[in-house]
Structure formats: structure tokens, C-alpha cells
Short mmCIF file of C-alpha atoms in Angstrom, two decimals:
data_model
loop_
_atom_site.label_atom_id
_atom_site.label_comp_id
_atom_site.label_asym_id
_atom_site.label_seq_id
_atom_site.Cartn_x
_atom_site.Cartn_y
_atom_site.Cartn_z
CA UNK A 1216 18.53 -79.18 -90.29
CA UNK A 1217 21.09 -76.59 -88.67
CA UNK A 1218 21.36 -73.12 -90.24
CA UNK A 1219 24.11 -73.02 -92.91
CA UNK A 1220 26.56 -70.99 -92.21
CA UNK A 1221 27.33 -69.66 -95.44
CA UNK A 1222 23.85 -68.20 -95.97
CA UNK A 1223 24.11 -66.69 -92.39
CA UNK A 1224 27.11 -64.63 -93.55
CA UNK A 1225 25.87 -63.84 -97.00
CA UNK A 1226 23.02 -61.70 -95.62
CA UNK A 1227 24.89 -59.73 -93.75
CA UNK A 1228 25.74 -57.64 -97.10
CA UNK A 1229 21.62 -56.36 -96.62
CA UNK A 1230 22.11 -55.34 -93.08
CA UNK A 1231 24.88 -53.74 -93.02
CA UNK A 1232 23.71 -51.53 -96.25
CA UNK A 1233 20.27 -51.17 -94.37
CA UNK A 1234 22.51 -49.53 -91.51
CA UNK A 1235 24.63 -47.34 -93.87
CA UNK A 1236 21.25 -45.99 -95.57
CA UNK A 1237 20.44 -45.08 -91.93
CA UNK A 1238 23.23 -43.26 -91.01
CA UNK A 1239 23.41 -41.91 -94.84
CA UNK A 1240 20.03 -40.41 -94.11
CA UNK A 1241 21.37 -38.21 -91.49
CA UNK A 1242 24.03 -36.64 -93.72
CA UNK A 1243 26.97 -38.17 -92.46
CA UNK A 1244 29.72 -37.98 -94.73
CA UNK A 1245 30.84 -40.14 -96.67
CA UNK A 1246 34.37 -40.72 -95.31
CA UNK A 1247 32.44 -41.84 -91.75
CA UNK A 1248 30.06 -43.73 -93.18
CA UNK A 1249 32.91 -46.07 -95.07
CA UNK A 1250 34.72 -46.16 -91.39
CA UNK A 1251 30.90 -47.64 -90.40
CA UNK A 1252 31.04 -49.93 -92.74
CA UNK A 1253 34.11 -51.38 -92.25
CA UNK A 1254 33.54 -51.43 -88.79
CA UNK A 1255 30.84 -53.18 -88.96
CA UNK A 1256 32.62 -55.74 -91.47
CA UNK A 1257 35.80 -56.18 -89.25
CA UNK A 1258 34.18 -57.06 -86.12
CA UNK A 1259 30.72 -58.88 -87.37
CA UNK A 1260 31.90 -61.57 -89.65
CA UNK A 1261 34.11 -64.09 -88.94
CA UNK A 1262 33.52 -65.44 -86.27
CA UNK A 1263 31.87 -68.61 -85.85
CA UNK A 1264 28.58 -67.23 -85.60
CA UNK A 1265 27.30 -69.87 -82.94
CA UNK A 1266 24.96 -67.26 -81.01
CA UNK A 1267 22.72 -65.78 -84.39
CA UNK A 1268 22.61 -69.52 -86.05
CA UNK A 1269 20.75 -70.68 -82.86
CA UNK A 1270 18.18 -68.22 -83.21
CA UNK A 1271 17.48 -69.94 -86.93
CA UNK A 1272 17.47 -73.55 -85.28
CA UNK A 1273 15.32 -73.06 -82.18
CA UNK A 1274 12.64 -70.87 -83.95
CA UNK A 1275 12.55 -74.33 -86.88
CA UNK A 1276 12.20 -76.86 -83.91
CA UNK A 1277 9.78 -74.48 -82.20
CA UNK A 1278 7.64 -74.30 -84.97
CA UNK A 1279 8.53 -77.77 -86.47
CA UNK A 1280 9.01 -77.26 -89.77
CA UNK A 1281 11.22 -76.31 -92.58
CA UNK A 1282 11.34 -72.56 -91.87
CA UNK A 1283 9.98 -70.34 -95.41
CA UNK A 1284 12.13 -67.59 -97.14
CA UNK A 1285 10.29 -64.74 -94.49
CA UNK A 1286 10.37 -66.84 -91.23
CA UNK A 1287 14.35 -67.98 -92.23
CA UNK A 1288 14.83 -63.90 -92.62
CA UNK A 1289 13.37 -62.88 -89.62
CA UNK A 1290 15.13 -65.53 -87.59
CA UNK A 1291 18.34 -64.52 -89.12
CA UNK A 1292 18.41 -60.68 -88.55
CA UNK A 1293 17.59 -61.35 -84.52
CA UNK A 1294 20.54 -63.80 -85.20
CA UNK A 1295 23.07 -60.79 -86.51
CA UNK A 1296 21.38 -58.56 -83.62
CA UNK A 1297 22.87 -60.95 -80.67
CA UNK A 1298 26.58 -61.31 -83.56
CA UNK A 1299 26.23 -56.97 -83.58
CA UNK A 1300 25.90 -57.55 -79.60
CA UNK A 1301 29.03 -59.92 -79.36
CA UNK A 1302 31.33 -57.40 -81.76
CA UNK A 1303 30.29 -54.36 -79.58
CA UNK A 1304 31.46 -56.67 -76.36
CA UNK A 1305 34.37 -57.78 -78.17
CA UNK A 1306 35.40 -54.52 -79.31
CA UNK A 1307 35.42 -53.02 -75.74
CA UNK A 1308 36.50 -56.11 -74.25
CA UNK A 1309 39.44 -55.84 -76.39
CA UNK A 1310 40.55 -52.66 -75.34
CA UNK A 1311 39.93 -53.31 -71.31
CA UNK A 1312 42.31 -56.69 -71.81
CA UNK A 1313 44.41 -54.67 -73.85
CA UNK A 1314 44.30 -58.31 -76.42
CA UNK A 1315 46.17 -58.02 -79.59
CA UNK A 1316 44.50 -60.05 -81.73
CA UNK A 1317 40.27 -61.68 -82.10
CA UNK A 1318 39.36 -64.13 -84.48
CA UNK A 1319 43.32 -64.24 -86.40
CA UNK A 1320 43.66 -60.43 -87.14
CA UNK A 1321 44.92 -57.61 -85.30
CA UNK A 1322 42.01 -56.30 -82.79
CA UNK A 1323 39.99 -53.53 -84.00
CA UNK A 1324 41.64 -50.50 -82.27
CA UNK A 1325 45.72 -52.19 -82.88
CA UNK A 1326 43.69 -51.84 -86.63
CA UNK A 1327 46.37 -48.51 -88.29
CA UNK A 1328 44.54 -45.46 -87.88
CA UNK A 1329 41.34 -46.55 -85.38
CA UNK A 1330 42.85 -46.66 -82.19
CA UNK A 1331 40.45 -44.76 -79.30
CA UNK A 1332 37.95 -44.14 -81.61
CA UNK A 1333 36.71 -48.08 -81.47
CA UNK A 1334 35.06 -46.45 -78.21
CA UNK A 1335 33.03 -45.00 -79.91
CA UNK A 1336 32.60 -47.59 -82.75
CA UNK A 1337 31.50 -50.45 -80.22
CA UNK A 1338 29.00 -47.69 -79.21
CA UNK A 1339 27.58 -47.60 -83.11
CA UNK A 1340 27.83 -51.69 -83.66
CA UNK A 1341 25.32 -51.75 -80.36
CA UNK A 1342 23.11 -49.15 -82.25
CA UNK A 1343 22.77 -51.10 -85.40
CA UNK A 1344 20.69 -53.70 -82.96
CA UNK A 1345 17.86 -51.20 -82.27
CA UNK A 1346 18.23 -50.11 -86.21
CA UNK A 1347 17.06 -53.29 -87.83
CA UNK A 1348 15.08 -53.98 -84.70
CA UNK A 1349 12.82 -51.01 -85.66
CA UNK A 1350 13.34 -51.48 -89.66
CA UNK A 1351 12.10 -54.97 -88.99
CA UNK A 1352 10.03 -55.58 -86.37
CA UNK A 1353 8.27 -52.66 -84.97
CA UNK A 1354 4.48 -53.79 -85.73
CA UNK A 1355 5.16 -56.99 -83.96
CA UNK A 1356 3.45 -57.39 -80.94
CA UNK A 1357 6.72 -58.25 -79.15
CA UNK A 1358 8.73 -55.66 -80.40
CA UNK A 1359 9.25 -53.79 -76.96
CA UNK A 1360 9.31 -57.76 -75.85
CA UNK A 1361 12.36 -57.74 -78.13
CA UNK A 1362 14.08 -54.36 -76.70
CA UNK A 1363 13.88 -55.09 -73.08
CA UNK A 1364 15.46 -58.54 -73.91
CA UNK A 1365 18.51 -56.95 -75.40
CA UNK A 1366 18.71 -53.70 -72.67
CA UNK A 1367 18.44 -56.62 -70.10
CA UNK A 1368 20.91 -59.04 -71.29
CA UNK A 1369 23.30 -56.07 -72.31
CA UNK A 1370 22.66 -54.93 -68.53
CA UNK A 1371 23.73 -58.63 -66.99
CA UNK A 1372 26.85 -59.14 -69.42
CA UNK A 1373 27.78 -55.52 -68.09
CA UNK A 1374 27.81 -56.45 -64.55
CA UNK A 1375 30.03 -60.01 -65.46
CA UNK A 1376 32.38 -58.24 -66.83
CA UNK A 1377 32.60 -55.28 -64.22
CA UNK A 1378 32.88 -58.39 -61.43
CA UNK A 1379 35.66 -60.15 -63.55
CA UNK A 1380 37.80 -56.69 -64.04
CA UNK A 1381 38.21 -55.80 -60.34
CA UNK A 1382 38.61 -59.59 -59.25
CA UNK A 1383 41.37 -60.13 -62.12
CA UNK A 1384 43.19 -57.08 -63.07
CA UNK A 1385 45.73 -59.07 -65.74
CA UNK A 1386 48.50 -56.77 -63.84
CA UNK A 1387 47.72 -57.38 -60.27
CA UNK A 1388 47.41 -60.35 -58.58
CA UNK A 1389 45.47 -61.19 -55.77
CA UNK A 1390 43.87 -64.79 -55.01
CA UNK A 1391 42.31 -63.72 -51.87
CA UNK A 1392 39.73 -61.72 -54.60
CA UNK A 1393 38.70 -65.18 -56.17
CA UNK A 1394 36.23 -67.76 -55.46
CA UNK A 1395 34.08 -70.20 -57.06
CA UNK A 1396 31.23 -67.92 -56.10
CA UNK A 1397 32.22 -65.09 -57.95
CA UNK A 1398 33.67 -67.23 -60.64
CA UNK A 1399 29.80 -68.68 -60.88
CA UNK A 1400 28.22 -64.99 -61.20
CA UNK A 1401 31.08 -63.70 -63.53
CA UNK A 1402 30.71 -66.79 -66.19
CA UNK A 1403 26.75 -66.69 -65.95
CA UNK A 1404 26.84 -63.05 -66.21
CA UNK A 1405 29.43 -62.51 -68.62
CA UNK A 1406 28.30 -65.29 -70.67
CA UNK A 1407 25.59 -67.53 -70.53
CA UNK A 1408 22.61 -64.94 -70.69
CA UNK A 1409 23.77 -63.68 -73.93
CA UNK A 1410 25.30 -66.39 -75.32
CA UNK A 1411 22.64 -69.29 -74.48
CA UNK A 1412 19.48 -67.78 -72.92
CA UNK A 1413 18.67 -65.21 -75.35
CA UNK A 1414 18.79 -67.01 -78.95
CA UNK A 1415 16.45 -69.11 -77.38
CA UNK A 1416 14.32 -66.36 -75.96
CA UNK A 1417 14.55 -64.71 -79.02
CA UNK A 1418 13.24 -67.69 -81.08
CA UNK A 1419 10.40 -68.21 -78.11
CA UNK A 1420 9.37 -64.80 -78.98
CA UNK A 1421 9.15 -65.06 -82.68
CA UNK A 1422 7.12 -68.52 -82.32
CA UNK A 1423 4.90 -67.37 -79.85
CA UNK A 1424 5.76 -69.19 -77.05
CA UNK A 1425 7.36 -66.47 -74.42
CA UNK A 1426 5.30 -67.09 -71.21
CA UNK A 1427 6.65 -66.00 -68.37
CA UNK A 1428 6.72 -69.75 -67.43
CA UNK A 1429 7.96 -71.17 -70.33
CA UNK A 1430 10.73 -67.88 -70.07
CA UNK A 1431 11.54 -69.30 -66.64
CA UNK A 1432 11.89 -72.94 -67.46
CA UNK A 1433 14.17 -71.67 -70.46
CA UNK A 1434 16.23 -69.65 -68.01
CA UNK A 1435 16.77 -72.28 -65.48
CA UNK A 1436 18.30 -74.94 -68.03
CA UNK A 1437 20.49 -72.70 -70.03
CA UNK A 1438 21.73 -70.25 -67.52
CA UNK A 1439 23.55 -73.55 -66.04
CA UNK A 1440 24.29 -75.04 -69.20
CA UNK A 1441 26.08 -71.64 -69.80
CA UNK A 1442 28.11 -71.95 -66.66
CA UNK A 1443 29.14 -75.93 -67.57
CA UNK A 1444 29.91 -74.10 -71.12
CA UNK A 1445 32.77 -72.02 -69.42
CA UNK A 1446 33.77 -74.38 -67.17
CA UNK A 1447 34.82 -76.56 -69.83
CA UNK A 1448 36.28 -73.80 -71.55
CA UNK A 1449 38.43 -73.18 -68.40
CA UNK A 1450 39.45 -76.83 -68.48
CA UNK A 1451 40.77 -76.83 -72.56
CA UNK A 1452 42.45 -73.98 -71.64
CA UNK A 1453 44.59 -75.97 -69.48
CA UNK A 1454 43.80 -79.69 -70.78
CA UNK A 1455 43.12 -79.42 -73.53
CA UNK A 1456 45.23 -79.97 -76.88
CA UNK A 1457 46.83 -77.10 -78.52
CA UNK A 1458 46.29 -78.90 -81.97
CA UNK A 1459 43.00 -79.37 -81.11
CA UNK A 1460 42.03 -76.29 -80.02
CA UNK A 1461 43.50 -74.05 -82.17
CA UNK A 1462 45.50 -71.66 -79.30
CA UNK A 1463 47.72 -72.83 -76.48
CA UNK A 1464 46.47 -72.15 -72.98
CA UNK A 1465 46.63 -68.83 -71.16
CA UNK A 1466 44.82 -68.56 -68.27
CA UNK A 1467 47.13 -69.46 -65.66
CA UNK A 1468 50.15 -66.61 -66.59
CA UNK A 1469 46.67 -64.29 -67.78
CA UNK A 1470 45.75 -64.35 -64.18
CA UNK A 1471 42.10 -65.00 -65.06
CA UNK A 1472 39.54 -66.22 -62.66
CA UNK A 1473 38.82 -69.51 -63.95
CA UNK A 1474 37.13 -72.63 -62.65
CA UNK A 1475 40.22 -74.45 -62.06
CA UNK A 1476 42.20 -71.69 -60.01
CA UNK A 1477 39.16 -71.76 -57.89
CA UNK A 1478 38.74 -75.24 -57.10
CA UNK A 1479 42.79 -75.40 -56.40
CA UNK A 1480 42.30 -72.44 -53.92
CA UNK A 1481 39.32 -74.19 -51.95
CA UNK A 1482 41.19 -77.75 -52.34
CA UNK A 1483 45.03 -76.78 -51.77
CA UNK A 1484 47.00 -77.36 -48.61
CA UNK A 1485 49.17 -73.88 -46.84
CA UNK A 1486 51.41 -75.56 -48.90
CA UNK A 1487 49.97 -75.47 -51.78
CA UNK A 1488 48.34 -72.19 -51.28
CA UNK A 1489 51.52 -70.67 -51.34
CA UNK A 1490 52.93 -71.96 -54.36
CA UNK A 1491 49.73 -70.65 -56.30
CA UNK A 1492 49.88 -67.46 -54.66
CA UNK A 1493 53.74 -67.13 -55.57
CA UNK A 1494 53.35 -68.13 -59.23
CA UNK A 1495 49.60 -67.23 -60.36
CA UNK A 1496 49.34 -64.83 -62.97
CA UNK A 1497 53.26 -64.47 -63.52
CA UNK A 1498 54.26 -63.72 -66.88
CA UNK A 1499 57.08 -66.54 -66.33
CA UNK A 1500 57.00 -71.03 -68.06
CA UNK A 1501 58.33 -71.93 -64.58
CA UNK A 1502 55.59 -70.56 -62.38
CA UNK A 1503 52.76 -71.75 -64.60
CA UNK A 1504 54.77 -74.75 -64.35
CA UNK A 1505 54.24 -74.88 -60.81
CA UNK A 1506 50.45 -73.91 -60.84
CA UNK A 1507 50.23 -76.64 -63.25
CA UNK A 1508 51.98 -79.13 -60.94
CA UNK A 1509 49.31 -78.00 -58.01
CA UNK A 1510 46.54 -78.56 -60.17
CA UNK A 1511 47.73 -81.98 -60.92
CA UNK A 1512 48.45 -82.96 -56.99
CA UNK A 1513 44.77 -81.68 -56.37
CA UNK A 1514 43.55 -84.22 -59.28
CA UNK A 1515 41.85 -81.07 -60.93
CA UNK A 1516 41.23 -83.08 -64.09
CA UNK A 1517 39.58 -85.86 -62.16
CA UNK A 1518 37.42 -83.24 -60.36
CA UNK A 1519 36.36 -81.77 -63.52
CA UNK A 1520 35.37 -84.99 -65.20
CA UNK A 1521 32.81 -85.77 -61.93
CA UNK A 1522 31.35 -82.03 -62.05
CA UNK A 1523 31.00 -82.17 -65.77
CA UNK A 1524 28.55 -85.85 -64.88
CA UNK A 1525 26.93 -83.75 -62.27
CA UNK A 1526 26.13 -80.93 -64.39
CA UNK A 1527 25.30 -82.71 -67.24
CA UNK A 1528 22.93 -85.24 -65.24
CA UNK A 1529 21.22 -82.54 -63.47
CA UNK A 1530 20.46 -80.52 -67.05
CA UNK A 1531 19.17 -83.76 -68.47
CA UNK A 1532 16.73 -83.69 -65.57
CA UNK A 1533 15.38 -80.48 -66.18
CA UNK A 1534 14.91 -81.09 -69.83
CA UNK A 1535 12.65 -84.17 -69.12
CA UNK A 1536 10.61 -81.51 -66.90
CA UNK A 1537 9.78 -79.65 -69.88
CA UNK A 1538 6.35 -79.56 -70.71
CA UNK A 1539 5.47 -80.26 -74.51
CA UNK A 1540 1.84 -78.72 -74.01
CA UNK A 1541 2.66 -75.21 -73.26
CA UNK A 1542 4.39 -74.77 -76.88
CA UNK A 1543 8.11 -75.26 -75.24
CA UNK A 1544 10.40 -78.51 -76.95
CA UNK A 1545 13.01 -80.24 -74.98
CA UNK A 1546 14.66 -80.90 -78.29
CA UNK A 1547 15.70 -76.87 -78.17
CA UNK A 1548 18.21 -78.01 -75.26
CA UNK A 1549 18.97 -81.45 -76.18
CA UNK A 1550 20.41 -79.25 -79.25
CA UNK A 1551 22.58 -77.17 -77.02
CA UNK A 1552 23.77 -79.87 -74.68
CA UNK A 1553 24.37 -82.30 -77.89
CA UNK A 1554 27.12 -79.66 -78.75
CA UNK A 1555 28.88 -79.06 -75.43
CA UNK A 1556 28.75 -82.53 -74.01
CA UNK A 1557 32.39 -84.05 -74.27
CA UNK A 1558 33.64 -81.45 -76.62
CA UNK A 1559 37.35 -81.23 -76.97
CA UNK A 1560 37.60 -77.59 -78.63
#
């Protein structure tokens, strides 16, 4: 039965007090520590909280059972470590894009008052990770297991997003940077270690089953079921229906390195070329209007269609590879495909 939600959320009023005690016991003052807390508040919760619920749901099918009260609790702080992970990326991120506004409020430093202090806030949301990591798990044998993990993934997000800001500056445009190479390291960097490998990885750890084998097989399914993850987010950003989901598309006047872009550039005739390299990334209706009109000469939406068949057939492969005996499930990434597959938001 998936995580609920609801509960998730609820128990984040214990961490974040277990955090504030923390900080409380070094003397901070009380005017910083209620800036803490609200930072932790404003840029934790509400989201949709996809990352920490799949910690709860692959440690139940690893161990196969209804998870107890201690083993739910567990599950769900790792859970609010990778949501603490995603605010302190989301926090900088914000800043770097120069966004205005993250999950239908004004981004943390547009927030009156914070400004270039949420530097040094997305610094102290990372820090709350190793907090409750210690609080709660430091006479596990996997603890240091557990820190590596989030030192590693922190590491490979770092070097997406370093790849994706000098290859797509929002205010200079150059299509000579892109490529579906680098567009393949940026979205498995950026996002599919910490968004799909380590919940999993997590949950693997907490039930046990964290071979270096069974790491590997984990790995090699959901790295590329992260990429096919983007990819289809590159496609609803251009395909997909505003009503549906939620925004209208921005990629194409946001100059961002995405899928489609790439495929046009490899695809597109001189012709062509120079129509995308004249209107990519312009703050201007008419020129996305013309990228769009390139993408649908180049039958982009066709193209995605057969890669997401590909991907999807060759993922399905791996997961019948997955060997029950060694403790692993195939059901962990029949969950995770289950979701993506065909999604329209």
C-alpha cells in the first residue's frame, strides 16, 4: 500500500523541532533559530514529496510486509533526508535561474527580508540531513553506508548542474554547446541519482540488502529510468497540455538543454539549423513559434513516442534480470516504471 501522504507531512513537525533543539543547544538566538525554522518549513513541505515516500514503499516491498510504527519511522526520516536534499537544491537552484516562484509561492530568497542570506540557508537545510542522520541512525551498521550515499549523490547532482549552467546560460545562447550527450550526463546527473537511485538505495540499506551487486543492478535500471523520466518531462513541456500539467511550457524561450532541442539539432537540415539557431532561447511568441514549427517538420513527437518504446522495453528487460534470491524485488521498479509509463503530467 503506498505511503500516505498526509502522514509523510505530519511528521515533519518532530524533525524539524529535533533540528531546532540542535541548533538551540548551541545558543543560537532565538530570532535565528525562528528564521531556521521557517526555513526549513518554506522549502520542505509542499511539494509533492515523491522522492522521501519511495523510501517508505521500497523498504515495505523489500521486506514484504506491512511496515510497524519503528520500521514506518525510520523509513520516513531517510525519506525527509533526500526532501531536506531537494529544498537545499531548490533553494540554490533558485537563485542560479534567478526563478520567481517553486511550488505556487514566491522563491525563498524573492521571500521580503531573506534575499542572499538563502545562501547560506540552503547550506543549513543540507545540514539537517547529517543531524537526524546521527540522532537516528548512528549505531546502525550502515550508518557511514548512509553518509557516503548522500556526500556521493550530493557530489553527482553537483556536477549536472555545473554541466547544465555553462551549456545553457538562460541569457546566452549558443546551440553549438548542446548535444544529446551532454543532455544524457546533465539529466542523469542532475536528476536521476537523487531522485530515483537513492530512495531505493536507501531502502536496500535499511532492509539489508545493499550488495555491491544488488547496488549495481539497482543502478543500472534506475539511472536510465531517470533519464526516460526527464525526457518525458522535456516532451510535456512542449506537448503536453497546459490544463493538464498545471504550467504552460518554457523550455524553448528558457533556452534549456532539453531532449527535444537536441534531437532537432542532430535531425535538422542548414535550413533548419538556422531557424533554431535564430529563434532558440528568445524571449519572443514568434520565435518559439518557429522552433515549434521545426520540431514539428522533424516529427519530434513521433520520435519521442518510438524512444519512449525503446526505453521502456529495454528497462522491462532488465527488471526480468533481477534476481529474487539475492534479497532484491523486481516489483521495487515495476513500482517506478508503473508511474512514469504514459504519464501525461
Amino acid at each position: 500500500m503506498p505511503a500516505n501522504r498526509d502522514q509523510f507531512n505530519k511528521f515533519f513537525d518532530e524533525l524539524e523541532d529535533e533540528v531546532i533543539a540542535v541548533a538551540a543547544n548551541y545558543g543560537l538566538p532565538s530570532a535565528a533559530l525562528d528564521w531556521y525554522r521557517r526555513s526549513l518549513r518554506y522549502n520542505s513541505v509542499g511539494g509533492k514529496a515523491n522522492r522521501g515516500l519511495s523510501v517508505i514503499d521500497t523498504y515495505e516491498i523489500l521486506l514484504g510486509k506491512d511496515l510497524s510504527d519503528d520500521e514506518w519511522k525510520k523509513a520516513a526520516i531517510l525519506g525527509w533526508c533526500i526532501e531536506l536534499l531537494q529544498a537545499f537544491f531548490l533553494v540554490a537552484d533558485d537563485m542560479m535561474d534567478q526563478s520567481k516562484t517553486r511550488r505556487g509561492q514566491p522563491c525563498w530568497y524573492l521571500v521580503s527580508g531573506v534575499g542572499n542570506v538563502a545562501i547560506n540557508d540552503s547550506f543549513m537545510l543540507e545540514t539537517a540531513i547529517y543531524i537526524l542522520l546521527k540522532n537516528h541512525f548512528k549505531q546502525e551498521s550502515y550508518y557511514v553506508d548512509l553518509i557516503e550515499l548522500f556526500h556521493e549523490v550530493t557530489f553527482q547532482t553537483e556536477l549536472g548542474q555545473i554541466l547544465d549552467l555553462i551549456t545553457a546560460p538562460e541569457d546566452s545562447v549558443d546551440l553549438s554547446k548542446f548535444s544529446l550527450e551532454k543532455h544524457s550526463f546533465i539529466v542523469r546527473f542532475k536528476t536521476a541519482y537523487y531522485s530515483f537511485y537513492l530512495p531505493v538505495a536507501l531502502a536496500m540499506y535499511m532492509a539489508g540488502v545493499a550488495s555491491d551487486e544488488n547496488l549495481k543492478q539497482a543502478k543500472d535500471i534506475l539511472i536510465p529510468l531517470g533519464e526516460y523520466f526527464q525526457v518525458q518531462d522535456d516532451y510535456l513541456d512542449c506537448y503536453g497540455k497546459p490544463e493538464v500539467i498545471g504550467k504552460i511550457g518554457t523550455d524553448i524561450i528558457d533556452n534549456k538543454c532539453s531532449w527535444l532541442i537536441n534531437l532537432a539539432l542532430k535531425k535538422a537540415s542548414p535550413e533548419q539549423r538556422a531557424i533554431l539557431d535564430a529563434n532558440y532561447g528568445r524571449k519572443d511568441n514568434e520565435c518559439e513559434d518557429r522552433v515549434r514549427k521545426v520540431y514539428d517538420e522533424l516529427s519530434l513527437e513521433q520520435e519521442y513516442f518510438n524512444y519512449e518504446e525503446q526505453i521502456v522495453a529495454m528497462i522491462r528487460d532488465l527488471i526480468k534480470k533481477v534476481d529474487y534470491s539475492t534479497g532484491l524485488k523486481p516489483e521495487v521498479f515495476e513500482a517506478f516504471l508503473s508511474k512514469i509509463y504514459k504519464r501525461q503530467k
